[in-house]
């Protein structure tokens, strides 16, 4: 999987790392048990501060998407938390997106179709290989 | 002298041919992500504006290369070494600039066009990737490929240092130990500089050719294996050369003739091995980018490439990065701390070659020998060199009407000046400062066994000196 960080973006870099790794796991580009670069290696390759990479890894670890150990660095988890339900934070974000879609004049049917298409694309790995 | 000049000029022509070849490769060849140093996806390369810029670049490149090829006519015939060297050095570095001129112009035009038209590569889900984003293949970053063994480089550095240390502290000719150390030391320096460069090269950022991480990982392994083998091979050859220098300077293995023959072998082997390796890497890269199993990936970091050829990214900690345009192999990141130091050293070297070297040779070439009698001895001066031998120290003074065969150990060897330490046939080492085109020379031995060969600026001066010196010594 190729990580691309837009250093000029308003989205914080740690958030970009978090989002892309999460999308990679969701799409299957990153498989359970796959090794991720160490904090130092990823910081070296991207040129961003190792604290920034560490923050993204800590968030991924706290959310249960990766686990770390001293010898092997970071690894994608085999099982993911929160089956069958979204976290409170995710539900809040989803409600914001629905509100924006509604205000933009996107009807429920079209919105659900957009969601379905995106869901299929991400699950099939087309989105972020 | 003219033959030497022509040989030196002819040696550079393959470089001009190679530069033209790499210049032509910038016109959007398949498998190369850039056109005149601008990252441009295949889809936009057939646009009329792009075709026009590329056609204009090709015409301009041909004109500049022809000019570069004809320039030696201005200086190759010159009998004065300093003038020739000034022209030669300006030509060597100027020829590189001559490729860069049409390239930089075309690069600026195409980059502006790309920014105006928004011809950026597409990323995931068709999103336009902004210039200057950072890309990392997580799989190759998780298992970086390292092909170089640092202990081997340390061993080669130590082996290169040994002959230099031996010559400096225990060389067989005590009075020439320091002078004799210079040549092995200069070759040992190649090992000392190349060894860390090989390590940096091995640690360079992994290239992204495809969305398929396996393709990227295989390419990295293959590239680093080939480069590791070739550059360590070159390092071994250089270490052998340091040891051979020790033999050549002590007249073993053919002396200066052996040295000249070895230098030809050394240069040819190094150039051939490096070129072969890099061309294989170029070929493999193009093949994998075009491979249907992998989808080509465009890493658009144009904003970090000044004029498309100089990489300057202070946020990238890598000192060595893959060269993208106008050449092969690697280049340095002038934005990194090591890159800044390297750039200053390189700029000083260029200034030395283009300005200081011709001035220094000119000083040697055009300053006449000044020989005269002082209150208590003979003084011979030329440029920055002075010899003064007191009359009380002189053992024997002779006026020679021929110059014995001699070979230079260090110093200056110009058509009208021999100066420095020489090995004289049948007589051993001597200090020399004379014009070999003269007919008369002074041969002086001192009470410590030292031997000197001098001449005045003219034969009349030499004859007058001889008379004055013999009068005082007797």
Coordinates of C-alpha atoms in Angstrom, one line a residue:
Chain A
X1 CA 0.0 0.0 0.0
X2 CA 1.3 3.5 -0.9
X3 CA 0.9 6.1 1.7
X4 CA 0.7 9.7 0.3
X5 CA 0.9 12.6 2.7
X6 CA -0.1 16.1 1.6
X7 CA 2.1 18.3 3.6
X8 CA 0.2 21.4 2.5
X9 CA -3.2 20.0 3.5
X10 CA -5.2 21.4 6.5
X11 CA -5.7 17.9 7.7
X12 CA -3.0 17.1 10.3
X13 CA -0.3 14.7 9.1
X14 CA -0.9 12.2 11.9
X15 CA -4.6 12.2 10.9
X16 CA -3.6 11.5 7.3
X17 CA -1.5 8.6 8.4
X18 CA -4.2 7.3 10.6
X19 CA -6.9 7.6 7.9
X20 CA -4.9 6.0 5.1
X21 CA -3.7 3.0 7.2
X22 CA -7.3 2.6 8.4
X23 CA -8.6 2.7 4.8
X24 CA -5.8 0.3 3.8
X25 CA -6.9 -2.2 6.4
X26 CA -10.6 -1.8 5.4
X27 CA -9.8 -2.3 1.8
X28 CA -7.5 -5.3 2.4
X29 CA -4.5 -3.5 1.0
X30 CA -3.0 -4.1 4.5
X31 CA -3.7 -7.6 5.6
X32 CA -4.1 -8.8 9.2
X33 CA -0.7 -9.7 10.6
X34 CA 1.1 -7.5 8.0
X35 CA 4.1 -5.6 9.3
X36 CA 4.1 -1.8 9.2
X37 CA 7.3 0.3 9.1
X38 CA 8.7 1.2 12.5
X39 CA 8.0 4.7 13.7
X40 CA 11.6 5.7 13.0
X41 CA 11.6 4.1 9.5
X42 CA 8.3 5.7 8.5
X43 CA 9.5 9.1 9.9
X44 CA 12.7 8.7 8.0
X45 CA 11.0 7.8 4.7
X46 CA 8.4 10.6 4.9
X47 CA 10.6 13.2 6.5
X48 CA 8.0 14.0 9.1
X49 CA 8.7 14.1 12.8
X50 CA 8.8 10.7 14.5
X51 CA 6.4 12.1 17.2
X52 CA 3.8 12.7 14.5
X53 CA 4.1 9.1 13.2
X54 CA 4.1 7.9 16.8
X55 CA 0.8 9.8 17.5
X56 CA -0.9 8.1 14.5
X57 CA 0.3 4.7 15.6
X58 CA -0.8 5.3 19.2
X59 CA -4.3 6.2 17.9
X60 CA -4.4 3.2 15.7
X61 CA -3.3 1.0 18.5
X62 CA -5.8 2.6 21.0
X63 CA -8.6 1.9 18.5
X64 CA -7.4 -1.7 18.1
X65 CA -6.4 -1.6 14.4
X66 CA -2.7 -2.4 15.0
X67 CA -0.6 -3.7 17.8
X68 CA 3.0 -3.1 18.6
X69 CA 5.7 -5.0 20.3
X70 CA 9.3 -4.0 21.1
X71 CA 10.9 -6.6 18.7
X72 CA 8.7 -6.4 15.6
X73 CA 7.4 -2.9 15.6
X74 CA 3.8 -2.3 14.5
X75 CA 1.6 -5.0 13.0
X76 CA -2.0 -5.0 11.6
X77 CA -4.3 -6.6 14.1
X78 CA -6.0 -10.0 13.3
X79 CA -9.3 -9.0 14.8
X80 CA -11.0 -5.6 15.0
X81 CA -13.0 -4.1 17.7
X82 CA -16.6 -2.9 17.8
X83 CA -18.3 -5.5 15.6
X84 CA -21.8 -4.5 14.3
X85 CA -21.8 -1.1 15.7
X86 CA -20.1 2.3 15.2
X87 CA -18.4 4.2 18.0
X88 CA -20.0 7.3 19.4
X89 CA -17.4 9.5 17.6
X90 CA -18.0 7.7 14.3
X91 CA -21.8 8.1 14.7
X92 CA -21.4 11.8 15.4
X93 CA -19.2 12.2 12.2
X94 CA -21.7 10.2 10.1
X95 CA -24.6 12.5 11.4
X96 CA -22.6 15.5 10.3
X97 CA -22.0 14.1 6.8
X98 CA -25.7 13.2 6.5
X99 CA -26.6 16.8 7.6
X100 CA -24.2 18.3 5.0
X101 CA -25.6 16.0 2.3
X102 CA -29.1 16.9 3.2
X103 CA -28.3 20.6 3.1
X104 CA -26.6 20.1 -0.3
X105 CA -29.8 18.7 -1.7
X106 CA -28.7 15.1 -1.9
X107 CA -31.7 12.9 -1.4
X108 CA -31.8 9.8 0.9
X109 CA -31.8 7.4 -2.0
X110 CA -28.8 9.1 -3.7
X111 CA -27.0 9.3 -0.5
X112 CA -27.5 5.6 0.3
X113 CA -26.3 4.7 -3.2
X114 CA -23.2 6.8 -2.8
X115 CA -22.5 5.1 0.5
X116 CA -23.1 1.7 -1.0
X117 CA -20.8 2.4 -3.9
X118 CA -18.0 3.7 -1.6
X119 CA -18.5 0.8 0.7
X120 CA -18.1 -1.7 -2.2
X121 CA -15.1 0.1 -3.6
X122 CA -13.3 0.1 -0.3
X123 CA -14.2 -3.5 0.6
X124 CA -13.1 -4.7 -2.8
X125 CA -9.7 -3.0 -2.5
X126 CA -10.1 -0.8 -5.5
X127 CA -10.1 2.4 -3.4
X128 CA -6.6 2.1 -1.9
X129 CA -4.7 -0.9 -3.1
Chain B
X1 CA 52.0 18.9 -27.1
X2 CA 49.3 19.1 -29.7
X3 CA 48.8 15.3 -29.6
X4 CA 48.4 15.4 -25.8
X5 CA 45.8 18.2 -26.2
X6 CA 43.9 16.3 -28.9
X7 CA 44.0 13.2 -26.7
X8 CA 42.6 15.1 -23.7
X9 CA 39.9 16.6 -25.9
X10 CA 38.9 13.3 -27.6
X11 CA 38.6 11.6 -24.1
X12 CA 35.7 14.0 -23.4
X13 CA 33.7 13.3 -26.5
X14 CA 32.1 10.0 -25.2
X15 CA 30.8 12.1 -22.3
X16 CA 29.2 14.6 -24.7
X17 CA 27.6 11.7 -26.6
X18 CA 26.3 10.3 -23.4
X19 CA 24.9 13.6 -22.3
X20 CA 23.1 14.0 -25.6
X21 CA 21.7 10.5 -25.2
X22 CA 20.3 11.4 -21.7
X23 CA 19.1 14.7 -23.1
X24 CA 17.1 12.8 -25.8
X25 CA 15.7 10.5 -23.1
X26 CA 13.9 13.5 -21.6
X27 CA 11.5 13.8 -24.5
X28 CA 9.0 11.5 -23.0
X29 CA 10.3 8.0 -23.6
X30 CA 8.1 5.1 -22.4
X31 CA 8.7 3.9 -18.9
X32 CA 10.1 7.3 -17.7
X33 CA 7.6 9.3 -15.5
X34 CA 9.0 12.7 -16.5
X35 CA 9.2 14.8 -19.6
X36 CA 12.0 17.4 -19.5
X37 CA 12.1 16.9 -15.8
X38 CA 8.4 17.4 -15.3
X39 CA 6.2 14.6 -13.9
X40 CA 3.6 14.1 -16.6
X41 CA 1.3 11.1 -17.0
X42 CA 1.2 9.4 -20.4
X43 CA -2.4 10.8 -21.0
X44 CA -1.1 14.4 -21.3
X45 CA 2.0 13.7 -23.4
X46 CA 0.1 13.8 -26.8
X47 CA -1.3 17.3 -26.1
X48 CA -0.2 19.7 -28.9
X49 CA 1.5 22.2 -26.5
X50 CA 3.5 19.4 -25.0
X51 CA 4.6 18.1 -28.4
X52 CA 5.6 21.6 -29.4
X53 CA 7.8 22.2 -26.3
X54 CA 9.4 18.8 -26.8
X55 CA 10.1 19.4 -30.5
X56 CA 11.6 22.8 -29.7
X57 CA 13.7 21.2 -26.9
X58 CA 15.1 18.5 -29.3
X59 CA 16.1 21.1 -31.9
X60 CA 17.7 23.3 -29.2
X61 CA 19.5 20.3 -27.7
X62 CA 21.0 19.4 -31.0
X63 CA 22.3 22.9 -31.6
X64 CA 23.8 23.2 -28.2
X65 CA 25.5 19.8 -28.4
X66 CA 26.9 20.7 -31.8
X67 CA 28.4 23.9 -30.3
X68 CA 29.8 21.9 -27.4
X69 CA 31.4 19.4 -29.8
X70 CA 33.0 22.3 -31.9
X71 CA 34.3 24.4 -29.0
X72 CA 37.6 22.7 -28.6
X73 CA 38.6 24.3 -32.0
X74 CA 39.1 27.5 -29.9
X75 CA 41.8 26.1 -27.6
X76 CA 43.0 22.6 -28.6
X77 CA 45.7 24.0 -30.9
X78 CA 47.2 26.3 -28.2
X79 CA 50.9 25.5 -27.3
X80 CA 50.5 27.2 -23.9
X81 CA 49.5 24.7 -21.2
X82 CA 47.8 27.2 -19.0
X83 CA 45.7 28.6 -21.8
X84 CA 44.8 25.1 -23.0
X85 CA 43.9 24.1 -19.4
X86 CA 41.7 27.2 -18.9
X87 CA 39.8 26.4 -22.2
X88 CA 39.7 22.7 -21.4
X89 CA 38.2 23.1 -17.9
X90 CA 35.7 25.7 -19.1
X91 CA 34.7 23.4 -21.9
X92 CA 34.3 20.3 -19.7
X93 CA 32.1 22.1 -17.2
X94 CA 30.5 24.3 -19.9
X95 CA 29.5 21.2 -21.9
X96 CA 27.4 20.0 -18.9
X97 CA 25.8 23.5 -18.7
X98 CA 25.1 23.4 -22.5
X99 CA 22.8 20.4 -22.1
X100 CA 21.2 22.1 -19.1
X101 CA 20.4 25.3 -20.9
X102 CA 17.7 23.9 -23.4
X103 CA 16.6 21.5 -20.7
X104 CA 16.0 24.2 -18.1
X105 CA 14.1 26.3 -20.6
X106 CA 11.9 23.5 -21.7
X107 CA 11.4 22.4 -18.1
X108 CA 10.2 25.9 -17.1
X109 CA 7.8 26.0 -20.0
X110 CA 6.3 22.6 -19.5
X111 CA 6.0 23.0 -15.7
X112 CA 4.1 26.3 -16.1
X113 CA 1.8 24.6 -18.7
X114 CA 1.2 21.7 -16.3
X115 CA 0.3 24.0 -13.4
X116 CA -2.0 26.1 -15.5
X117 CA -3.7 23.0 -17.1
X118 CA -3.8 21.0 -13.9
X119 CA -2.1 18.0 -15.5
X120 CA -1.4 16.2 -12.2
X121 CA -1.2 12.5 -11.7
X122 CA -4.3 10.9 -10.3
X123 CA -4.1 9.1 -7.0
X124 CA -6.5 6.8 -5.2
X125 CA -10.1 7.0 -6.4
X126 CA -9.1 9.4 -9.1
X127 CA -8.1 12.1 -6.6
X128 CA -5.6 14.6 -8.0
X129 CA -2.4 14.3 -6.2
X130 CA -0.9 17.7 -5.2
X131 CA 2.7 18.4 -6.1
X132 CA 5.1 18.0 -3.2
X133 CA 3.2 15.3 -1.5
X134 CA 5.3 12.6 0.2
X135 CA 4.8 9.0 -1.0
X136 CA 5.9 5.9 0.8
X137 CA 5.3 2.2 0.0
X138 CA 4.6 0.8 3.4
X139 CA 5.7 -2.7 2.4
X140 CA 9.2 -1.6 1.3
X141 CA 9.5 0.8 4.2
X142 CA 8.6 -2.0 6.6
X143 CA 11.4 -4.3 5.2
X144 CA 14.1 -2.0 3.8
X145 CA 16.6 -3.7 1.5
X146 CA 20.2 -3.4 2.6
X147 CA 22.8 -5.1 0.4
X148 CA 26.0 -3.5 1.6
X149 CA 28.0 -5.0 4.4
X150 CA 29.6 -2.1 6.4
X151 CA 32.4 -4.3 7.8
X152 CA 33.6 -5.0 4.2
X153 CA 33.8 -1.2 3.5
X154 CA 35.7 -0.7 6.8
X155 CA 38.1 -3.5 5.8
X156 CA 38.7 -1.9 2.3
X157 CA 39.3 1.5 3.9
X158 CA 41.9 0.0 6.3
X159 CA 43.6 -1.9 3.4
X160 CA 43.7 1.4 1.4
X161 CA 45.3 3.2 4.4
X162 CA 48.0 0.7 5.0
X163 CA 50.3 1.5 2.0
X164 CA 49.9 5.2 2.7
X165 CA 50.9 4.8 6.3
X166 CA 53.8 2.5 5.3
X167 CA 55.1 5.0 2.8
X168 CA 54.7 8.0 5.2
X169 CA 56.5 6.4 8.2
X170 CA 58.7 3.7 6.7
X171 CA 59.1 4.3 3.0
X172 CA 62.3 2.9 1.4
X173 CA 63.5 6.4 0.4
X174 CA 63.5 8.4 3.7
X175 CA 64.0 11.9 2.0
X176 CA 61.0 11.3 -0.3
X177 CA 58.6 9.6 2.1
X178 CA 56.1 12.5 2.2
X179 CA 56.2 13.2 -1.5
X180 CA 55.9 9.5 -2.3
X181 CA 52.8 9.2 -0.1
X182 CA 50.8 11.7 -2.1
X183 CA 49.9 9.4 -5.0
X184 CA 48.8 6.4 -2.9
X185 CA 47.0 8.8 -0.6
X186 CA 45.0 10.4 -3.5
X187 CA 43.8 6.9 -4.5
X188 CA 43.1 5.9 -0.9
X189 CA 40.9 9.1 -0.7
X190 CA 38.8 7.6 -3.4
X191 CA 38.1 4.6 -1.2
X192 CA 37.5 6.9 1.9
X193 CA 35.0 9.0 0.0
X194 CA 33.3 6.2 -2.0
X195 CA 32.7 3.9 1.0
X196 CA 30.3 6.2 2.8
X197 CA 28.7 7.2 -0.5
X198 CA 27.9 3.5 -1.1
X199 CA 26.3 3.2 2.4
X200 CA 24.2 6.3 1.7
X201 CA 23.3 4.9 -1.7
X202 CA 22.2 1.7 0.0
X203 CA 20.0 3.6 2.4
X204 CA 18.3 5.8 -0.3
X205 CA 14.6 6.0 -0.3
X206 CA 12.8 3.2 -2.0
X207 CA 11.4 4.1 -5.4
X208 CA 7.7 3.7 -6.2
X209 CA 7.2 2.4 -9.7
X210 CA 3.8 0.7 -9.3
X211 CA 0.9 0.4 -7.0
X212 CA 1.9 -3.2 -6.5
X213 CA 4.3 -3.3 -3.6
X214 CA 5.8 -6.6 -4.7
X215 CA 7.0 -4.9 -7.9
X216 CA 8.6 -2.0 -5.9
X217 CA 10.2 -4.4 -3.5
X218 CA 11.6 -6.6 -6.3
X219 CA 13.0 -3.6 -8.1
X220 CA 14.7 -2.3 -4.9
X221 CA 16.3 -5.7 -4.3
X222 CA 17.5 -6.0 -7.8
X223 CA 18.8 -2.4 -8.1
X224 CA 20.6 -2.5 -4.8
X225 CA 22.1 -5.9 -5.4
X226 CA 23.5 -4.8 -8.8
X227 CA 24.8 -1.5 -7.4
X228 CA 26.2 -3.1 -4.3
X229 CA 28.2 -5.7 -6.4
X230 CA 29.5 -3.1 -8.9
X231 CA 30.4 -0.3 -6.5
X232 CA 32.1 -2.7 -4.0
X233 CA 33.9 -4.2 -7.0
X234 CA 35.1 -0.7 -7.9
X235 CA 36.2 -0.2 -4.3
X236 CA 38.2 -3.4 -4.4
X237 CA 39.8 -2.4 -7.7
X238 CA 40.7 1.0 -6.2
X239 CA 42.2 -0.7 -3.1
X240 CA 44.3 -2.9 -5.4
X241 CA 45.4 0.3 -7.2
X242 CA 46.6 1.9 -3.9
X243 CA 48.8 -1.1 -3.3
X244 CA 50.0 -1.1 -6.9
X245 CA 50.9 2.6 -6.7
X246 CA 53.4 1.6 -3.9
X247 CA 55.1 -0.7 -6.4
X248 CA 55.0 1.8 -9.4
X249 CA 56.5 4.7 -7.4
X250 CA 59.4 2.4 -6.4
X251 CA 60.1 1.4 -10.0
X252 CA 58.6 -2.1 -9.7
X253 CA 56.0 -3.4 -12.2
X254 CA 57.3 -1.1 -15.0
X255 CA 57.4 2.1 -13.0
X256 CA 55.8 5.1 -14.8
X257 CA 54.9 2.9 -17.9
X258 CA 53.2 0.4 -15.7
X259 CA 51.4 3.2 -14.0
X260 CA 50.1 4.6 -17.3
X261 CA 49.0 1.2 -18.5
X262 CA 47.2 0.5 -15.2
X263 CA 45.5 3.9 -15.2
X264 CA 44.0 3.1 -18.7
X265 CA 42.8 -0.3 -17.4
X266 CA 41.5 1.2 -14.2
X267 CA 39.5 4.0 -16.0
X268 CA 38.1 1.7 -18.6
X269 CA 37.0 -1.0 -16.1
X270 CA 35.4 1.5 -13.8
X271 CA 33.5 3.4 -16.5
X272 CA 32.3 0.2 -18.2
X273 CA 31.2 -1.5 -15.0
X274 CA 29.3 1.6 -13.7
X275 CA 27.7 2.3 -17.1
X276 CA 26.6 -1.3 -17.5
X277 CA 25.1 -1.4 -14.0
X278 CA 23.2 1.8 -14.4
X279 CA 21.9 1.0 -17.9
X280 CA 20.6 -2.3 -16.5
X281 CA 18.9 -0.5 -13.7
X282 CA 17.4 2.0 -16.2
X283 CA 16.2 -0.9 -18.4
X284 CA 14.7 -2.8 -15.5
X285 CA 12.9 0.3 -14.2
X286 CA 11.4 1.1 -17.6
X287 CA 10.4 -2.6 -18.0
X288 CA 8.6 -2.8 -14.6
X289 CA 6.9 0.6 -15.1
X290 CA 5.5 -0.7 -18.4
X291 CA 4.7 -4.1 -17.0
X292 CA 1.0 -4.9 -17.2
X293 CA 1.1 -6.6 -13.8
X294 CA 1.7 -3.3 -12.1
X295 CA 0.0 0.0 -12.7
X296 CA 2.6 2.8 -13.1
X297 CA 2.6 5.2 -10.3
X298 CA 3.6 8.8 -10.6
X299 CA 5.5 10.4 -7.7
X300 CA 5.0 14.1 -8.3
X301 CA 7.7 15.9 -6.4
X302 CA 8.5 18.4 -9.1
X303 CA 8.5 21.3 -6.6
X304 CA 11.6 19.9 -5.0
X305 CA 13.6 19.6 -8.2
X306 CA 15.1 23.0 -9.1
X307 CA 15.1 23.3 -12.9
X308 CA 14.2 19.6 -13.0
X309 CA 17.7 18.4 -12.1
X310 CA 18.8 19.6 -8.6
X311 CA 17.0 18.0 -5.7
X312 CA 16.4 20.3 -2.8
X313 CA 14.1 19.1 -0.1
X314 CA 15.1 20.2 3.5
X315 CA 12.3 17.9 4.8
X316 CA 13.8 14.9 3.3
X317 CA 16.6 13.5 5.5
X318 CA 18.1 11.4 2.7
X319 CA 21.4 12.7 1.5
X320 CA 21.4 10.6 -1.7
X321 CA 18.3 10.2 -3.9
X322 CA 17.7 8.6 -7.3
X323 CA 18.6 10.9 -10.2
X324 CA 15.5 11.7 -12.1
X325 CA 16.6 13.6 -15.2
X326 CA 19.6 14.2 -17.4
X327 CA 21.7 11.3 -16.3
X328 CA 21.8 8.0 -14.5
X329 CA 22.4 6.8 -11.0
X330 CA 22.0 9.0 -8.0
X331 CA 22.2 12.6 -7.0
X332 CA 22.4 14.5 -3.8
X333 CA 19.7 16.3 -1.8
X334 CA 21.2 19.8 -1.6
X335 CA 18.6 20.7 1.0
X336 CA 20.0 18.2 3.5
X337 CA 22.8 19.2 5.9
X338 CA 25.3 16.8 4.2
X339 CA 24.1 18.0 0.8
X340 CA 24.9 21.6 1.7
X341 CA 28.4 20.6 2.8
X342 CA 28.9 18.6 -0.3
X343 CA 27.7 21.4 -2.5
X344 CA 30.2 23.8 -1.0
X345 CA 33.0 21.3 -1.5
X346 CA 32.0 20.7 -5.1
X347 CA 31.7 24.4 -5.8
X348 CA 35.2 25.0 -4.4
X349 CA 36.5 22.1 -6.6
X350 CA 35.0 23.6 -9.7
X351 CA 36.3 27.0 -8.9
X352 CA 39.7 25.5 -8.3
X353 CA 39.6 23.6 -11.7
X354 CA 38.3 26.5 -13.7
X355 CA 40.1 29.5 -12.1
X356 CA 42.9 28.5 -9.7
X357 CA 44.4 25.6 -11.7
X358 CA 45.0 27.6 -15.0
X359 CA 46.3 30.6 -13.0
X360 CA 48.7 28.3 -11.1
X361 CA 49.9 26.6 -14.3
X362 CA 50.2 30.0 -16.0
X363 CA 52.4 31.2 -13.1
X364 CA 54.6 28.2 -13.6
X365 CA 54.6 28.5 -17.4
X366 CA 55.2 32.2 -17.8
X367 CA 57.5 33.1 -14.9
X368 CA 61.1 33.0 -16.1
X369 CA 63.7 31.3 -14.1
X370 CA 65.6 33.8 -12.1
X371 CA 69.2 32.7 -11.2
X372 CA 71.8 34.9 -9.6
X373 CA 74.7 35.1 -7.2
X374 CA 74.1 36.4 -3.7
X375 CA 76.7 37.4 -1.1
X376 CA 77.3 33.8 0.0
X377 CA 75.7 31.5 -2.5
X378 CA 73.7 30.7 -5.7
X379 CA 70.0 31.5 -5.7
X380 CA 67.6 30.0 -8.3
X381 CA 64.0 31.0 -8.2
X382 CA 60.9 30.3 -10.3
X383 CA 57.4 31.3 -9.4
X384 CA 56.9 30.1 -5.8
X385 CA 60.0 27.9 -5.6
X386 CA 63.4 29.0 -4.3
X387 CA 66.7 27.2 -4.2
X388 CA 69.7 28.6 -2.4
X389 CA 73.0 26.8 -2.1
X390 CA 75.8 28.4 -0.1
X391 CA 79.2 28.4 -1.8
X392 CA 80.7 26.8 1.3
X393 CA 78.4 23.8 0.9
X394 CA 79.2 23.2 -2.8
X395 CA 81.4 20.2 -3.6
X396 CA 81.5 20.2 -7.4
X397 CA 80.1 22.4 -10.1
X398 CA 79.9 21.4 -13.8
X399 CA 78.6 23.0 -16.9
X400 CA 76.8 20.4 -19.0
X401 CA 76.0 20.7 -22.7
X402 CA 73.3 18.0 -22.5
X403 CA 70.6 17.1 -20.1
X404 CA 70.8 13.5 -18.7
X405 CA 67.7 11.4 -18.9
X406 CA 65.5 12.0 -15.9
X407 CA 61.9 11.2 -14.7
X408 CA 59.8 13.5 -12.5
X409 CA 59.0 12.3 -9.0
X410 CA 57.1 15.4 -8.1
X411 CA 56.9 19.0 -9.3
X412 CA 56.3 20.6 -12.7
X413 CA 57.0 19.2 -16.1
X414 CA 56.2 21.8 -18.8
X415 CA 57.8 22.1 -22.3
X416 CA 59.9 25.0 -21.0
X417 CA 60.2 24.2 -17.4
X418 CA 61.3 21.1 -15.3
X419 CA 61.1 21.8 -11.6
X420 CA 61.0 19.7 -8.5
X421 CA 62.4 16.3 -7.5
X422 CA 63.6 14.1 -10.4
X423 CA 65.2 10.6 -10.7
X424 CA 68.3 11.1 -12.9
X425 CA 69.5 8.0 -14.8
X426 CA 72.6 6.6 -13.1
X427 CA 72.8 9.4 -10.5
X428 CA 69.8 9.0 -8.2
X429 CA 67.5 11.8 -7.0
X430 CA 68.1 15.4 -7.8
X431 CA 66.5 18.9 -7.3
X432 CA 65.9 20.4 -10.7
X433 CA 64.9 23.9 -11.8
X434 CA 65.7 24.4 -15.5
X435 CA 64.5 25.1 -19.0
X436 CA 65.0 21.8 -21.0
X437 CA 65.0 23.7 -24.3
X438 CA 68.3 25.4 -23.3
X439 CA 71.6 23.8 -24.3
X440 CA 73.7 24.5 -21.2
X441 CA 72.9 23.4 -17.6
X442 CA 74.6 23.6 -14.2
X443 CA 75.2 20.4 -12.3
X444 CA 76.0 21.0 -8.7
X445 CA 76.7 18.5 -5.9
X446 CA 76.9 19.6 -2.3
X447 CA 78.9 18.2 0.7
X448 CA 75.8 16.3 2.0
X449 CA 75.5 14.3 -1.3
X450 CA 72.7 16.5 -2.6
X451 CA 72.5 16.8 -6.4
X452 CA 71.1 19.8 -8.3
X453 CA 70.5 20.7 -12.0
X454 CA 69.8 24.3 -12.8
X455 CA 69.8 26.6 -15.7
X456 CA 69.4 30.3 -16.2
X457 CA 66.7 31.7 -18.4
X458 CA 69.1 31.6 -21.3
X459 CA 72.4 29.8 -22.1
X460 CA 74.3 33.1 -21.7
X461 CA 72.9 33.4 -18.2
X462 CA 73.8 29.8 -17.4
X463 CA 77.4 30.3 -18.7
X464 CA 77.8 33.5 -16.7
X465 CA 76.5 31.8 -13.5
X466 CA 78.9 28.9 -14.0
X467 CA 81.8 31.3 -14.3
X468 CA 80.7 33.3 -11.2
X469 CA 80.1 30.2 -9.1
X470 CA 83.4 28.4 -10.0
X471 CA 85.3 31.5 -9.2
X472 CA 83.8 31.7 -5.7
X473 CA 84.0 27.9 -5.0
X474 CA 87.6 27.7 -6.1

